[in-house]
Amino acid sequence: MPSATTRRRVKGRPRRWFEAVGLVLLLAAPFVLADAHDGLVGPKTRHYVADTLLGARWDAGAVDAEWTARPFWVEPVRGNGVRVAIIDTGIDATHPDLRGSVVGWRDFLEARPTPYDDDAHGTHVAGIIAARGHLQPDPFAHYFPFGATGVAPGVELLVAKAMDRDGNGDATTVAAAVRWALDPNGDGDPSDGAHVINLSIGIETPEGDGDDLPFGLPTVASRSASETKVLEDAIRTAYDMGAVVVVAAGNHDPDSAHDQVTFPGTMREVITVGALDGAGHVATFSNRGAPESGKPDLVAPGIILSTFPKTHDTVDGSQDGYLALGGTSMASPMVAGTVALMMEADPSLKGLSAEGGRGGHTERMRAVLQATAVPAGPSEAAGAGALRVDAAVATIDVGEGGLAWGRIMVALTLLVLVVVVSVRIFTARRDKRRRRTALRAAQARRAARSRYDPAPAPVWAVQEEVLVAGPGRAMMRVQARPVSDER
């Protein structure tokens, strides 16, 4: 028969296993949450995108970017399943880093059937969002992008050419391009439309329109309120249908007094982006918002190396297909690409509806981008602060898969902890009661052994009979009975 000590040890073993499981779940929970989105895509889908607090490395062989710092792993979201519309000067779809990314094209100027870019601005913007680069091993056995790697290389591009070879256009053409992006095949069903629309453009102002900067912001000529309203209506339609419109804040001459955010960046329905310089400060050319206007919404790197048509000579005369350019035109696609990553993380935020009522998509994205931004200066210049790609993607909720497992693990961990604590409390109280009962029993036994009873002893009478059975042998018989019992 096992001793009491043995029985307690055997009975306690399942409880200890249960507590051990709870401890393992508790210790594993932070790692599960950190890597929960790994379930969306396999581990080989890693790529470098910008950690925009410290900068981005956009490497093209021997060409150095003006914005350089450590890259950030975003694993494994790449913008897969998200369509981004670029309304600009076109795109060089034959560029090695952009080949295969264009799924829709419309030329609103010359109606050419195949993509082209006679200005290069659109190709540069497209690379910041969607360039796929070529991974080559470095001497230290790590992998860095050879070529330009965009923020969201898994997206599909819808490209509309609405600006000419000089970067000029008009508001009505841009408005038509926005409406096309929402329903490219024109069948009334927006299921093939763009989830994100990037507008690296601005309304022309009398001075300070950025033309004195290399590749300044493409200029939209709109001198009448009616033309402006056409574009306003198109953008509001996109907002209401659920598309997120990202707009450059605009560039200005640092010596000019005209430094206000340009239209359509002033609209409430868009996410307006200012630019950071190579030191991480708000660039001197980045337009400022009016007091209490809430614009720009945030700032992002604005001096970036990206794709460039090989048919165009770069400023140094080379034709290597890459060039570092500066402007809010470069900052806007950084945010547009980040929004695409967030949409892959939470697919519920990329649905378009012809009936409208989905402006909450933009508001949700704006709230997360601003909440995760890092302060970078006064709000009229930097908005909520500098973009953090990693923090924004990590913060957005996931509807299916990915972080859903993280939530399950957290819930399970909390449940196990509650049960463990409850069992601990119950067993502690039970053991206390048992110890109290055992103590009382021991005290009772000790008291019984030491008790003195002064009652009188019973009186006995003894009758003796002796019988002789023969020589040398005798037997005595004794019989006793109580005379009285006084107890």
Short mmCIF file of C-alpha atoms in Angstrom, two decimals:
data_model
loop_
_atom_site.label_atom_id
_atom_site.label_comp_id
_atom_site.label_asym_id
_atom_site.label_seq_id
_atom_site.Cartn_x
_atom_site.Cartn_y
_atom_site.Cartn_z
CA MET A 1 0.00 0.00 0.00
CA PRO A 2 1.59 3.32 -1.01
CA SER A 3 2.36 5.80 1.68
CA ALA A 4 0.51 9.10 2.02
CA THR A 5 3.57 10.89 0.70
CA THR A 6 3.62 8.70 -2.40
CA ARG A 7 -0.06 9.25 -3.04
CA ARG A 8 0.31 13.02 -2.85
CA ARG A 9 3.20 12.94 -5.30
CA VAL A 10 1.24 10.84 -7.82
CA LYS A 11 -1.85 13.02 -7.52
CA GLY A 12 0.17 16.18 -7.95
CA ARG A 13 1.88 15.06 -11.15
CA PRO A 14 -0.98 15.91 -13.60
CA ARG A 15 -1.36 19.31 -12.03
CA ARG A 16 2.34 20.01 -12.47
CA TRP A 17 2.18 18.94 -16.12
CA PHE A 18 -0.79 21.27 -16.60
CA GLU A 19 1.09 24.17 -15.05
CA ALA A 20 4.12 23.40 -17.22
CA VAL A 21 1.98 23.59 -20.36
CA GLY A 22 0.60 26.93 -19.20
CA LEU A 23 4.11 28.26 -18.64
CA VAL A 24 5.21 27.16 -22.12
CA LEU A 25 2.19 28.87 -23.71
CA LEU A 26 2.85 32.03 -21.74
CA LEU A 27 6.49 32.14 -22.80
CA ALA A 28 5.63 31.35 -26.42
CA ALA A 29 2.85 33.94 -26.77
CA PRO A 30 5.10 36.95 -27.59
CA PHE A 31 6.88 34.98 -30.35
CA VAL A 32 3.58 33.71 -31.73
CA LEU A 33 2.25 37.28 -31.91
CA ALA A 34 5.45 38.58 -33.47
CA ASP A 35 5.51 35.92 -36.19
CA ALA A 36 1.79 35.18 -36.52
CA HIS A 37 1.56 36.59 -40.02
CA ASP A 38 4.15 34.06 -41.23
CA GLY A 39 1.25 31.73 -41.99
CA LEU A 40 0.07 33.89 -44.86
CA VAL A 41 2.99 33.12 -47.19
CA GLY A 42 5.94 30.75 -47.01
CA PRO A 43 9.27 31.70 -45.44
CA LYS A 44 11.00 32.22 -48.80
CA THR A 45 8.98 35.36 -49.54
CA ARG A 46 11.18 37.67 -47.48
CA HIS A 47 12.18 40.96 -48.99
CA TYR A 48 13.65 44.25 -47.95
CA VAL A 49 11.52 47.33 -47.67
CA ALA A 50 12.11 50.59 -45.93
CA ASP A 51 12.37 51.01 -42.20
CA THR A 52 11.44 54.62 -42.68
CA LEU A 53 12.44 55.80 -39.24
CA LEU A 54 16.06 55.03 -40.05
CA GLY A 55 15.86 55.18 -43.82
CA ALA A 56 15.64 52.86 -46.79
CA ARG A 57 18.33 51.14 -48.79
CA TRP A 58 17.51 51.23 -52.49
CA ASP A 59 20.62 49.65 -53.98
CA ALA A 60 21.37 49.37 -57.70
CA GLY A 61 24.80 47.88 -58.04
CA ALA A 62 27.39 50.62 -57.80
CA VAL A 63 24.76 53.38 -57.73
CA ASP A 64 24.29 54.76 -54.21
CA ALA A 65 20.97 56.10 -53.00
CA GLU A 66 20.87 59.42 -51.20
CA TRP A 67 18.61 57.82 -48.61
CA THR A 68 20.56 54.95 -47.07
CA ALA A 69 20.36 53.04 -43.81
CA ARG A 70 19.51 49.58 -42.62
CA PRO A 71 16.69 47.77 -44.42
CA PHE A 72 13.76 46.23 -42.60
CA TRP A 73 12.42 42.74 -43.11
CA VAL A 74 8.70 42.65 -43.80
CA GLU A 75 7.87 38.97 -43.76
CA PRO A 76 5.95 37.74 -45.55
CA VAL A 77 3.47 40.41 -46.73
CA ARG A 78 4.30 41.78 -50.18
CA GLY A 79 1.03 43.36 -51.26
CA ASN A 80 -0.19 40.18 -52.94
CA GLY A 81 -3.74 40.44 -54.22
CA VAL A 82 -3.78 44.24 -54.02
CA ARG A 83 -4.18 46.47 -57.09
CA VAL A 84 -2.54 49.89 -57.09
CA ALA A 85 -3.34 52.54 -59.69
CA ILE A 86 -0.60 54.97 -60.71
CA ILE A 87 -1.94 58.04 -62.50
CA ASP A 88 1.14 59.74 -63.84
CA THR A 89 3.31 60.06 -66.95
CA GLY A 90 3.17 56.34 -67.78
CA ILE A 91 5.49 53.43 -67.10
CA ASP A 92 8.36 51.56 -68.71
CA ALA A 93 6.84 48.09 -68.37
CA THR A 94 9.93 46.52 -69.96
CA HIS A 95 12.16 47.49 -67.05
CA PRO A 96 13.55 44.29 -65.47
CA ASP A 97 12.28 45.26 -62.03
CA LEU A 98 8.76 46.09 -63.27
CA ARG A 99 8.24 43.39 -65.87
CA GLY A 100 5.00 41.50 -65.24
CA SER A 101 3.65 43.95 -62.68
CA VAL A 102 1.31 45.88 -65.01
CA VAL A 103 -2.15 44.28 -65.34
CA GLY A 104 -4.00 47.32 -66.68
CA TRP A 105 -3.05 50.24 -68.94
CA ARG A 106 -4.84 53.28 -70.35
CA ASP A 107 -3.33 56.15 -72.32
CA PHE A 108 -5.58 59.20 -71.92
CA LEU A 109 -3.40 61.39 -74.16
CA GLU A 110 -2.52 59.43 -77.31
CA ALA A 111 -4.48 56.21 -76.80
CA ARG A 112 -1.44 54.01 -77.36
CA PRO A 113 -2.24 50.36 -76.63
CA THR A 114 1.03 49.46 -74.90
CA PRO A 115 2.62 51.08 -71.84
CA TYR A 116 5.31 53.71 -72.25
CA ASP A 117 6.74 56.64 -70.34
CA ASP A 118 8.13 59.63 -72.21
CA ASP A 119 8.89 61.57 -69.03
CA ALA A 120 10.23 58.88 -66.59
CA HIS A 121 8.44 60.30 -63.54
CA GLY A 122 5.77 57.58 -63.57
CA THR A 123 8.33 54.79 -63.90
CA HIS A 124 10.22 56.11 -60.89
CA VAL A 125 7.02 56.25 -58.82
CA ALA A 126 6.04 52.74 -59.94
CA GLY A 127 9.40 51.34 -58.83
CA ILE A 128 9.03 52.75 -55.34
CA ILE A 129 5.77 50.86 -55.00
CA ALA A 130 6.23 47.68 -56.98
CA ALA A 131 9.81 47.08 -58.18
CA ARG A 132 10.73 43.45 -57.73
CA GLY A 133 14.53 43.68 -57.89
CA HIS A 134 16.92 40.73 -58.16
CA LEU A 135 18.28 39.08 -55.02
CA GLN A 136 21.99 38.37 -55.09
CA PRO A 137 24.11 37.02 -52.21
CA ASP A 138 26.50 39.47 -50.63
CA PRO A 139 29.96 38.50 -49.27
CA PHE A 140 28.50 38.10 -45.78
CA ALA A 141 25.93 35.48 -46.83
CA HIS A 142 23.06 37.91 -46.35
CA TYR A 143 20.74 39.02 -49.12
CA PHE A 144 20.32 42.57 -50.31
CA PRO A 145 18.32 43.76 -53.28
CA PHE A 146 20.30 44.15 -56.44
CA GLY A 147 18.18 46.58 -58.36
CA ALA A 148 15.27 48.47 -56.87
CA THR A 149 12.89 46.60 -54.60
CA GLY A 150 9.61 48.34 -53.96
CA VAL A 151 7.67 48.60 -50.74
CA ALA A 152 5.05 46.16 -52.05
CA PRO A 153 6.57 44.10 -54.89
CA GLY A 154 3.63 41.71 -54.94
CA VAL A 155 1.01 44.26 -56.04
CA GLU A 156 -0.63 44.48 -59.46
CA LEU A 157 -0.37 47.85 -61.19
CA LEU A 158 -3.08 49.70 -63.09
CA VAL A 159 -1.29 52.50 -64.92
CA ALA A 160 -3.00 55.51 -66.47
CA LYS A 161 -1.03 58.02 -68.51
CA ALA A 162 -2.64 61.38 -67.80
CA MET A 163 0.47 63.62 -67.85
CA ASP A 164 2.54 64.52 -70.91
CA ARG A 165 6.28 64.29 -71.55
CA ASP A 166 6.80 67.55 -69.64
CA GLY A 167 4.83 66.38 -66.62
CA ASN A 168 1.81 68.56 -67.36
CA GLY A 169 -1.86 67.66 -67.55
CA ASP A 170 -5.34 68.91 -66.74
CA ALA A 171 -7.80 68.18 -63.95
CA THR A 172 -10.49 66.68 -66.19
CA THR A 173 -8.07 64.13 -67.64
CA VAL A 174 -6.85 63.13 -64.18
CA ALA A 175 -10.48 62.82 -63.04
CA ALA A 176 -11.23 60.51 -65.96
CA ALA A 177 -8.19 58.42 -65.05
CA VAL A 178 -9.40 58.10 -61.44
CA ARG A 179 -12.80 56.86 -62.59
CA TRP A 180 -11.16 54.41 -65.01
CA ALA A 181 -9.02 53.02 -62.18
CA LEU A 182 -12.17 52.18 -60.21
CA ASP A 183 -13.62 50.08 -63.06
CA PRO A 184 -11.01 49.42 -65.78
CA ASN A 185 -13.27 47.34 -68.04
CA GLY A 186 -16.21 49.72 -67.63
CA ASP A 187 -18.80 47.03 -66.88
CA GLY A 188 -20.09 48.70 -63.72
CA ASP A 189 -18.50 46.07 -61.49
CA PRO A 190 -15.57 47.48 -59.46
CA SER A 191 -14.21 44.03 -58.57
CA ASP A 192 -11.36 44.62 -61.05
CA GLY A 193 -10.70 48.15 -59.78
CA ALA A 194 -7.79 49.64 -57.86
CA HIS A 195 -7.72 49.31 -54.10
CA VAL A 196 -5.10 52.08 -53.82
CA ILE A 197 -4.65 55.12 -56.08
CA ASN A 198 -1.41 57.10 -56.06
CA LEU A 199 -1.49 60.72 -57.26
CA SER A 200 1.98 62.25 -57.27
CA ILE A 201 0.57 65.41 -58.81
CA GLY A 202 -0.62 68.85 -57.76
CA ILE A 203 -2.58 71.84 -59.01
CA GLU A 204 -0.35 74.45 -60.59
CA THR A 205 0.26 77.61 -58.57
CA PRO A 206 1.54 80.97 -59.82
CA GLU A 207 4.98 80.20 -58.39
CA GLY A 208 6.74 77.61 -56.30
CA ASP A 209 5.30 74.62 -58.17
CA GLY A 210 8.52 72.67 -57.84
CA ASP A 211 9.65 73.00 -61.47
CA ASP A 212 12.98 74.35 -60.29
CA LEU A 213 13.64 71.01 -58.53
CA PRO A 214 14.85 68.01 -60.55
CA PHE A 215 11.73 66.22 -61.67
CA GLY A 216 9.38 68.44 -59.72
CA LEU A 217 5.82 67.43 -58.99
CA PRO A 218 3.82 66.91 -62.21
CA THR A 219 1.58 69.92 -62.67
CA VAL A 220 -2.17 69.78 -63.21
CA ALA A 221 -3.42 72.88 -64.97
CA SER A 222 -6.79 73.86 -63.52
CA ARG A 223 -7.56 77.54 -63.48
CA SER A 224 -11.32 77.22 -62.96
CA ALA A 225 -13.39 76.01 -60.02
CA SER A 226 -15.47 73.80 -62.32
CA GLU A 227 -12.41 71.84 -63.48
CA THR A 228 -11.27 71.43 -59.89
CA LYS A 229 -14.71 70.16 -58.87
CA VAL A 230 -14.60 67.45 -61.54
CA LEU A 231 -11.47 66.04 -59.93
CA GLU A 232 -12.91 66.51 -56.43
CA ASP A 233 -15.99 64.50 -57.38
CA ALA A 234 -13.91 61.69 -58.86
CA ILE A 235 -11.76 61.44 -55.74
CA ARG A 236 -14.81 61.50 -53.45
CA THR A 237 -16.32 58.70 -55.51
CA ALA A 238 -13.15 56.65 -55.08
CA TYR A 239 -13.17 57.36 -51.34
CA ASP A 240 -16.80 56.35 -50.98
CA MET A 241 -16.31 53.14 -52.98
CA GLY A 242 -13.51 52.04 -50.66
CA ALA A 243 -10.36 52.95 -52.62
CA VAL A 244 -7.59 54.67 -50.65
CA VAL A 245 -6.25 57.72 -52.51
CA VAL A 246 -2.71 58.78 -51.56
CA VAL A 247 -1.57 62.23 -52.72
CA ALA A 248 1.73 64.13 -52.66
CA ALA A 249 1.70 67.31 -50.57
CA GLY A 250 3.54 69.21 -53.32
CA ASN A 251 6.95 70.82 -53.74
CA HIS A 252 7.98 74.46 -53.50
CA ASP A 253 11.02 76.64 -53.89
CA PRO A 254 12.51 77.00 -50.38
CA ASP A 255 12.95 80.71 -51.08
CA SER A 256 9.31 81.14 -52.06
CA ALA A 257 6.44 82.14 -49.78
CA HIS A 258 4.11 79.77 -51.66
CA ASP A 259 4.64 76.64 -49.58
CA GLN A 260 1.10 75.44 -48.91
CA VAL A 261 -0.12 71.90 -49.62
CA THR A 262 -1.46 71.74 -53.17
CA PHE A 263 -4.81 70.41 -54.32
CA PRO A 264 -5.92 67.60 -54.23
CA GLY A 265 -3.74 67.10 -51.15
CA THR A 266 -5.97 69.54 -49.28
CA MET A 267 -8.98 67.22 -49.53
CA ARG A 268 -10.19 65.42 -46.41
CA GLU A 269 -10.83 62.25 -48.41
CA VAL A 270 -7.17 61.65 -49.31
CA ILE A 271 -4.04 60.73 -47.37
CA THR A 272 -1.57 63.55 -47.98
CA VAL A 273 2.15 62.86 -47.74
CA GLY A 274 5.04 65.25 -47.21
CA ALA A 275 8.72 64.42 -47.72
CA LEU A 276 11.71 63.73 -45.49
CA ASP A 277 15.23 64.54 -46.59
CA GLY A 278 18.25 62.25 -46.37
CA ALA A 279 18.84 63.20 -42.73
CA GLY A 280 15.34 62.24 -41.67
CA HIS A 281 14.11 65.81 -41.34
CA VAL A 282 11.19 67.38 -43.16
CA ALA A 283 12.58 68.41 -46.54
CA THR A 284 12.82 72.12 -47.22
CA PHE A 285 10.91 71.65 -50.49
CA SER A 286 8.00 69.77 -48.87
CA ASN A 287 4.84 71.85 -48.76
CA ARG A 288 3.34 72.80 -45.41
CA GLY A 289 -0.29 72.72 -44.36
CA ALA A 290 -2.41 75.60 -43.20
CA PRO A 291 -2.78 75.90 -39.41
CA GLU A 292 -5.24 73.33 -38.04
CA SER A 293 -5.82 71.90 -41.54
CA GLY A 294 -4.58 68.45 -40.55
CA LYS A 295 -2.39 68.37 -43.66
CA PRO A 296 -0.11 66.75 -44.46
CA ASP A 297 -1.24 63.57 -42.74
CA LEU A 298 2.32 62.29 -42.37
CA VAL A 299 5.75 62.38 -44.03
CA ALA A 300 7.84 59.68 -45.69
CA PRO A 301 11.28 59.41 -47.35
CA GLY A 302 11.36 61.74 -50.33
CA ILE A 303 14.85 61.18 -51.78
CA ILE A 304 14.91 57.66 -53.17
CA LEU A 305 16.71 55.60 -55.77
CA SER A 306 14.21 53.82 -57.99
CA THR A 307 13.55 52.51 -61.48
CA PHE A 308 14.17 54.77 -64.47
CA PRO A 309 13.48 54.09 -68.15
CA LYS A 310 16.63 52.85 -69.83
CA THR A 311 15.68 54.89 -72.89
CA HIS A 312 16.28 58.06 -70.84
CA ASP A 313 19.70 59.37 -69.96
CA THR A 314 20.23 60.00 -66.27
CA VAL A 315 21.73 63.24 -65.02
CA ASP A 316 25.24 61.77 -65.25
CA GLY A 317 24.67 60.52 -68.80
CA SER A 318 24.42 56.84 -67.91
CA GLN A 319 21.63 54.51 -68.93
CA ASP A 320 21.63 51.99 -66.11
CA GLY A 321 17.88 52.10 -65.45
CA TYR A 322 18.05 53.61 -61.95
CA LEU A 323 18.12 57.14 -60.59
CA ALA A 324 17.78 58.85 -57.23
CA LEU A 325 15.14 61.59 -57.32
CA GLY A 326 13.77 63.92 -54.67
CA GLY A 327 10.28 65.29 -54.06
CA THR A 328 6.97 64.60 -52.39
CA SER A 329 6.25 62.57 -55.54
CA MET A 330 8.63 59.97 -54.08
CA ALA A 331 7.15 60.11 -50.59
CA SER A 332 3.58 59.48 -51.71
CA PRO A 333 4.25 56.03 -53.26
CA MET A 334 6.07 55.01 -50.08
CA VAL A 335 2.78 55.39 -48.23
CA ALA A 336 0.74 53.91 -51.09
CA GLY A 337 2.92 50.79 -50.97
CA THR A 338 2.54 50.57 -47.21
CA VAL A 339 -1.24 50.76 -47.55
CA ALA A 340 -1.05 47.83 -49.99
CA LEU A 341 0.86 45.78 -47.40
CA MET A 342 -1.76 46.65 -44.79
CA MET A 343 -4.51 45.55 -47.15
CA GLU A 344 -2.89 42.17 -47.65
CA ALA A 345 -2.63 41.85 -43.88
CA ASP A 346 -6.33 42.68 -43.50
CA PRO A 347 -8.18 41.77 -46.72
CA SER A 348 -11.44 43.23 -45.38
CA LEU A 349 -10.02 46.70 -46.09
CA LYS A 350 -9.63 46.24 -49.83
CA GLY A 351 -13.18 45.57 -50.93
CA LEU A 352 -14.73 48.01 -53.41
CA SER A 353 -18.45 48.69 -53.62
CA ALA A 354 -20.31 50.50 -56.39
CA GLU A 355 -22.98 51.40 -53.82
CA GLY A 356 -20.45 53.37 -51.77
CA GLY A 357 -20.39 53.75 -48.02
CA ARG A 358 -16.85 52.44 -47.63
CA GLY A 359 -14.95 55.59 -46.79
CA GLY A 360 -14.04 53.88 -43.54
CA HIS A 361 -11.25 52.07 -45.38
CA THR A 362 -9.33 55.32 -45.82
CA GLU A 363 -10.07 56.47 -42.29
CA ARG A 364 -8.85 53.19 -40.82
CA MET A 365 -5.63 53.36 -42.83
CA ARG A 366 -5.09 57.00 -41.91
CA ALA A 367 -5.61 56.27 -38.22
CA VAL A 368 -3.10 53.40 -38.18
CA LEU A 369 -0.50 55.27 -40.24
CA GLN A 370 -0.71 58.30 -37.96
CA ALA A 371 -0.81 56.28 -34.74
CA THR A 372 2.38 54.42 -35.67
CA ALA A 373 4.25 57.42 -37.11
CA VAL A 374 7.28 58.82 -35.30
CA PRO A 375 7.31 62.55 -34.48
CA ALA A 376 9.40 64.39 -37.07
CA GLY A 377 8.58 68.06 -36.58
CA PRO A 378 5.69 70.49 -36.23
CA SER A 379 2.34 69.15 -37.43
CA GLU A 380 1.94 71.73 -40.20
CA ALA A 381 5.15 70.37 -41.76
CA ALA A 382 5.25 66.71 -40.70
CA GLY A 383 1.65 65.89 -39.84
CA ALA A 384 1.55 62.99 -37.37
CA GLY A 385 5.20 62.22 -38.09
CA ALA A 386 7.42 59.92 -40.13
CA LEU A 387 6.05 56.75 -41.70
CA ARG A 388 6.91 53.41 -40.07
CA VAL A 389 6.22 50.61 -42.52
CA ASP A 390 6.89 47.87 -40.00
CA ALA A 391 4.75 49.32 -37.23
CA ALA A 392 1.83 50.08 -39.53
CA VAL A 393 1.73 46.55 -40.95
CA ALA A 394 2.12 45.00 -37.49
CA THR A 395 -0.67 47.13 -36.05
CA ILE A 396 -3.34 46.48 -38.64
CA ASP A 397 -5.69 43.61 -37.71
CA VAL A 398 -5.88 40.43 -39.75
CA GLY A 399 -9.26 39.02 -40.66
CA GLU A 400 -8.36 35.45 -41.72
CA GLY A 401 -5.23 33.41 -40.98
CA GLY A 402 -1.99 34.99 -39.78
CA LEU A 403 -2.65 36.87 -36.58
CA ALA A 404 -5.89 34.95 -36.07
CA TRP A 405 -3.67 32.12 -34.79
CA GLY A 406 -1.98 34.62 -32.57
CA ARG A 407 -5.32 35.58 -31.07
CA ILE A 408 -6.18 31.92 -30.50
CA MET A 409 -2.86 31.36 -28.76
CA VAL A 410 -3.36 34.41 -26.56
CA ALA A 411 -6.88 33.30 -25.62
CA LEU A 412 -5.67 29.77 -24.89
CA THR A 413 -2.78 31.09 -22.82
CA LEU A 414 -5.08 33.31 -20.77
CA LEU A 415 -7.50 30.41 -20.27
CA VAL A 416 -4.72 28.13 -19.06
CA LEU A 417 -3.42 30.81 -16.71
CA VAL A 418 -6.90 31.36 -15.25
CA VAL A 419 -7.34 27.62 -14.71
CA VAL A 420 -3.86 27.26 -13.17
CA VAL A 421 -4.48 30.13 -10.76
CA SER A 422 -7.92 28.76 -9.87
CA VAL A 423 -6.49 25.28 -9.23
CA ARG A 424 -3.73 26.79 -7.12
CA ILE A 425 -6.22 28.71 -4.99
CA PHE A 426 -8.52 25.69 -4.60
CA THR A 427 -5.73 23.28 -3.66
CA ALA A 428 -4.21 25.77 -1.23
CA ARG A 429 -7.52 26.14 0.60
CA ARG A 430 -8.13 22.39 0.56
CA ASP A 431 -4.66 21.66 1.95
CA LYS A 432 -5.18 24.27 4.64
CA ARG A 433 -8.42 22.61 5.72
CA ARG A 434 -6.74 19.20 5.77
CA ARG A 435 -3.85 20.48 7.85
CA ARG A 436 -6.26 22.08 10.30
CA THR A 437 -8.26 18.84 10.62
CA ALA A 438 -5.11 16.76 11.08
CA LEU A 439 -3.83 19.14 13.74
CA ARG A 440 -7.06 18.91 15.71
CA ALA A 441 -7.01 15.10 15.53
CA ALA A 442 -3.42 14.96 16.77
CA GLN A 443 -4.24 17.28 19.64
CA ALA A 444 -7.20 15.07 20.59
CA ARG A 445 -5.03 11.93 20.61
CA ARG A 446 -2.40 13.54 22.81
CA ALA A 447 -5.08 14.72 25.23
CA ALA A 448 -6.57 11.21 25.46
CA ARG A 449 -3.20 9.64 26.34
CA SER A 450 -2.40 12.12 29.09
CA ARG A 451 -5.89 12.24 30.73
CA TYR A 452 -6.06 11.20 34.52
CA ASP A 453 -9.30 9.48 35.68
CA PRO A 454 -9.74 9.55 39.50
CA ALA A 455 -12.71 7.09 39.45
CA PRO A 456 -12.41 4.20 41.98
CA ALA A 457 -11.15 0.83 40.77
CA PRO A 458 -13.58 -2.11 40.74
CA VAL A 459 -13.62 -4.57 43.74
CA TRP A 460 -13.07 -8.26 43.05
CA ALA A 461 -13.71 -11.40 45.25
CA VAL A 462 -11.62 -14.49 44.64
CA GLN A 463 -12.73 -18.00 45.59
CA GLU A 464 -10.04 -20.63 45.84
CA GLU A 465 -10.40 -24.43 45.51
CA VAL A 466 -7.48 -26.89 45.79
CA LEU A 467 -7.79 -30.46 44.55
CA VAL A 468 -5.19 -33.13 45.08
CA ALA A 469 -4.90 -35.52 42.17
CA GLY A 470 -2.09 -37.69 43.45
CA PRO A 471 1.38 -37.68 44.88
CA GLY A 472 3.63 -34.89 43.56
CA ARG A 473 0.96 -33.07 41.58
CA ALA A 474 -1.70 -30.45 42.45
CA MET A 475 -4.06 -28.19 40.45
CA MET A 476 -5.69 -24.95 41.58
CA ARG A 477 -8.79 -23.54 39.92
CA VAL A 478 -9.43 -19.81 40.23
CA GLN A 479 -12.77 -18.16 39.39
CA ALA A 480 -13.21 -14.41 39.51
CA ARG A 481 -16.32 -12.29 39.21
CA PRO A 482 -16.93 -8.60 39.85
CA VAL A 483 -18.64 -7.80 43.09
CA SER A 484 -19.53 -4.29 42.06
CA ASP A 485 -19.03 -1.90 39.09
CA GLU A 486 -18.92 1.69 40.14
CA ARG A 487 -17.73 3.16 36.85
#
